[in-house]
PDB file of C-alpha atoms in Angstrom:
ATOM      1  CA  UNK A 419      44.521  -1.377  68.439  1.00  0.00           C
ATOM      2  CA  UNK A 420      47.066  -1.942  65.708  1.00  0.00           C
ATOM      3  CA  UNK A 421      49.054   1.169  66.660  1.00  0.00           C
ATOM      4  CA  UNK A 422      48.851   0.232  70.330  1.00  0.00           C
ATOM      5  CA  UNK A 423      50.127  -3.299  69.715  1.00  0.00           C
ATOM      6  CA  UNK A 424      53.048  -2.007  67.649  1.00  0.00           C
ATOM      7  CA  UNK A 425      54.280  -0.190  70.769  1.00  0.00           C
ATOM      8  CA  UNK A 426      53.531  -3.035  73.215  1.00  0.00           C
ATOM      9  CA  UNK A 427      56.110  -5.531  74.418  1.00  0.00           C
ATOM     10  CA  UNK A 428      56.097  -8.558  72.091  1.00  0.00           C
ATOM     11  CA  UNK A 429      53.413  -6.728  70.073  1.00  0.00           C
ATOM     12  CA  UNK A 430      50.713  -8.407  72.149  1.00  0.00           C
ATOM     13  CA  UNK A 431      48.547  -7.774  75.191  1.00  0.00           C
ATOM     14  CA  UNK A 432      45.668  -9.254  77.119  1.00  0.00           C
ATOM     15  CA  UNK A 433      42.389  -8.726  75.271  1.00  0.00           C
ATOM     16  CA  UNK A 434      40.780  -7.494  78.499  1.00  0.00           C
ATOM     17  CA  UNK A 435      43.444  -4.788  78.874  1.00  0.00           C
ATOM     18  CA  UNK A 436      42.630  -3.109  75.572  1.00  0.00           C
ATOM     19  CA  UNK A 437      39.656  -1.146  76.918  1.00  0.00           C
ATOM     20  CA  UNK A 438      40.383  -1.428  80.624  1.00  0.00           C
ATOM     21  CA  UNK A 439      39.992   1.911  82.467  1.00  0.00           C
ATOM     22  CA  UNK A 440      43.141   1.145  84.447  1.00  0.00           C
ATOM     23  CA  UNK A 441      45.398  -0.554  81.884  1.00  0.00           C
ATOM     24  CA  UNK A 442      43.970   0.371  78.483  1.00  0.00           C
ATOM     25  CA  UNK A 443      44.997   3.299  76.355  1.00  0.00           C
ATOM     26  CA  UNK A 444      42.585   6.230  76.050  1.00  0.00           C
ATOM     27  CA  UNK A 445      42.732   6.116  72.238  1.00  0.00           C
ATOM     28  CA  UNK A 446      41.548   2.489  72.112  1.00  0.00           C
ATOM     29  CA  UNK A 447      38.946   3.068  74.833  1.00  0.00           C
ATOM     30  CA  UNK A 448      37.542   6.129  73.050  1.00  0.00           C
ATOM     31  CA  UNK A 449      37.456   4.425  69.646  1.00  0.00           C
ATOM     32  CA  UNK A 450      35.638   1.429  71.139  1.00  0.00           C
ATOM     33  CA  UNK A 451      33.115   3.669  72.910  1.00  0.00           C
ATOM     34  CA  UNK A 452      32.460   5.540  69.669  1.00  0.00           C
ATOM     35  CA  UNK A 453      31.977   2.291  67.747  1.00  0.00           C
ATOM     36  CA  UNK A 454      29.527   1.065  70.390  1.00  0.00           C
ATOM     37  CA  UNK A 455      27.516   4.293  70.127  1.00  0.00           C
ATOM     38  CA  UNK A 456      24.925   4.983  67.479  1.00  0.00           C
ATOM     39  CA  UNK A 457      27.705   5.726  64.996  1.00  0.00           C
ATOM     40  CA  UNK A 458      28.672   2.038  65.020  1.00  0.00           C
ATOM     41  CA  UNK A 459      25.333   0.921  63.636  1.00  0.00           C
ATOM     42  CA  UNK A 460      26.386   2.100  60.186  1.00  0.00           C
ATOM     43  CA  UNK A 461      29.334  -0.288  60.450  1.00  0.00           C
ATOM     44  CA  UNK A 462      27.088  -3.232  61.374  1.00  0.00           C
ATOM     45  CA  UNK A 463      27.843  -2.948  65.076  1.00  0.00           C
ATOM     46  CA  UNK A 464      25.344  -4.333  67.568  1.00  0.00           C
ATOM     47  CA  UNK A 465      25.256  -3.926  71.343  1.00  0.00           C
ATOM     48  CA  UNK A 466      26.045  -7.627  71.808  1.00  0.00           C
ATOM     49  CA  UNK A 467      29.116  -7.680  69.572  1.00  0.00           C
ATOM     50  CA  UNK A 468      32.300  -7.699  71.605  1.00  0.00           C
ATOM     51  CA  UNK A 469      35.724  -6.272  70.921  1.00  0.00           C
ATOM     52  CA  UNK A 470      37.231  -9.676  70.217  1.00  0.00           C
ATOM     53  CA  UNK A 471      34.561 -10.420  67.601  1.00  0.00           C
ATOM     54  CA  UNK A 472      35.205  -7.090  65.893  1.00  0.00           C
ATOM     55  CA  UNK A 473      38.976  -7.589  65.834  1.00  0.00           C
ATOM     56  CA  UNK A 474      38.587 -11.198  64.673  1.00  0.00           C
ATOM     57  CA  UNK A 475      37.105  -9.811  61.455  1.00  0.00           C
ATOM     58  CA  UNK A 476      40.687  -8.908  60.514  1.00  0.00           C
ATOM     59  CA  UNK A 477      42.647 -12.192  60.710  1.00  0.00           C
ATOM     60  CA  UNK A 478      45.228 -10.594  58.411  1.00  0.00           C
ATOM     61  CA  UNK A 479      46.117  -8.210  61.272  1.00  0.00           C
ATOM     62  CA  UNK A 480      45.312  -9.928  64.574  1.00  0.00           C
ATOM     63  CA  UNK A 481      45.897 -13.368  66.100  1.00  0.00           C
ATOM     64  CA  UNK A 482      44.329 -14.595  69.317  1.00  0.00           C
ATOM     65  CA  UNK A 483      45.997 -17.141  71.568  1.00  0.00           C
ATOM     66  CA  UNK A 484      45.882 -18.322  75.151  1.00  0.00           C
ATOM     67  CA  UNK A 485      48.970 -17.967  77.329  1.00  0.00           C
ATOM     68  CA  UNK A 486      50.261 -20.409  79.941  1.00  0.00           C
ATOM     69  CA  UNK A 487      47.882 -18.901  82.523  1.00  0.00           C
ATOM     70  CA  UNK A 488      44.879 -19.394  80.213  1.00  0.00           C
ATOM     71  CA  UNK A 489      44.522 -15.660  79.565  1.00  0.00           C
ATOM     72  CA  UNK A 490      43.416 -14.614  76.104  1.00  0.00           C
ATOM     73  CA  UNK A 491      46.025 -12.540  74.273  1.00  0.00           C
ATOM     74  CA  UNK A 492      45.790 -10.554  71.076  1.00  0.00           C
ATOM     75  CA  UNK A 493      48.892 -10.154  68.957  1.00  0.00           C
ATOM     76  CA  UNK A 494      49.806  -8.782  65.573  1.00  0.00           C
ATOM     77  CA  UNK A 495      50.301 -11.119  62.656  1.00  0.00           C
ATOM     78  CA  UNK A 496      53.695 -11.157  60.992  1.00  0.00           C
ATOM     79  CA  UNK A 497      52.207  -9.213  58.079  1.00  0.00           C
ATOM     80  CA  UNK A 498      50.802  -6.503  60.378  1.00  0.00           C
ATOM     81  CA  UNK A 499      54.148  -6.141  62.128  1.00  0.00           C
ATOM     82  CA  UNK A 500      55.723  -5.174  58.830  1.00  0.00           C
ATOM     83  CA  UNK A 501      53.082  -2.655  57.722  1.00  0.00           C
ATOM     84  CA  UNK A 502      52.289   0.852  58.874  1.00  0.00           C
ATOM     85  CA  UNK A 503      48.689   1.243  60.077  1.00  0.00           C
ATOM     86  CA  UNK A 504      48.601   4.873  59.025  1.00  0.00           C
ATOM     87  CA  UNK A 505      49.151   3.952  55.376  1.00  0.00           C
ATOM     88  CA  UNK A 506      45.746   2.254  55.137  1.00  0.00           C
ATOM     89  CA  UNK A 507      44.812  -1.258  54.191  1.00  0.00           C
ATOM     90  CA  UNK A 508      42.626  -1.829  51.189  1.00  0.00           C
ATOM     91  CA  UNK A 509      40.637  -5.032  50.896  1.00  0.00           C
ATOM     92  CA  UNK A 510      39.543  -6.965  47.861  1.00  0.00           C
ATOM     93  CA  UNK A 511      35.967  -8.229  47.460  1.00  0.00           C
ATOM     94  CA  UNK A 512      36.859 -11.538  49.180  1.00  0.00           C
ATOM     95  CA  UNK A 513      38.218  -9.683  52.241  1.00  0.00           C
ATOM     96  CA  UNK A 514      41.881 -10.375  51.534  1.00  0.00           C
ATOM     97  CA  UNK A 515      44.366  -7.488  51.482  1.00  0.00           C
ATOM     98  CA  UNK A 516      44.809  -5.887  48.086  1.00  0.00           C
ATOM     99  CA  UNK A 517      48.304  -6.116  46.605  1.00  0.00           C
ATOM    100  CA  UNK A 518      50.440  -3.106  47.369  1.00  0.00           C
ATOM    101  CA  UNK A 519      51.354  -1.014  44.331  1.00  0.00           C
TER     102      UNK A 519
END
């Protein structure tokens, strides 16, 4: 999702478009399907947990807001816009990002 949003206009999109068969990207759709499969149980995933709830676990990366048409958007935080997702993010015990060396 992070990589996808970096390439999206305004670094945001509708939450419903992330895994949409018509508008979503295959990489996000496939990753979400894999997380929802049995493999996701090891990550604490349940069948009832939605994509927004999973992404909301990373408030350091993603913001949610409603646009003028009352559609829910997901966007990158300012911090996430300035970092490369391929470099990895390491968290401290309290869930906050670890300082970069």
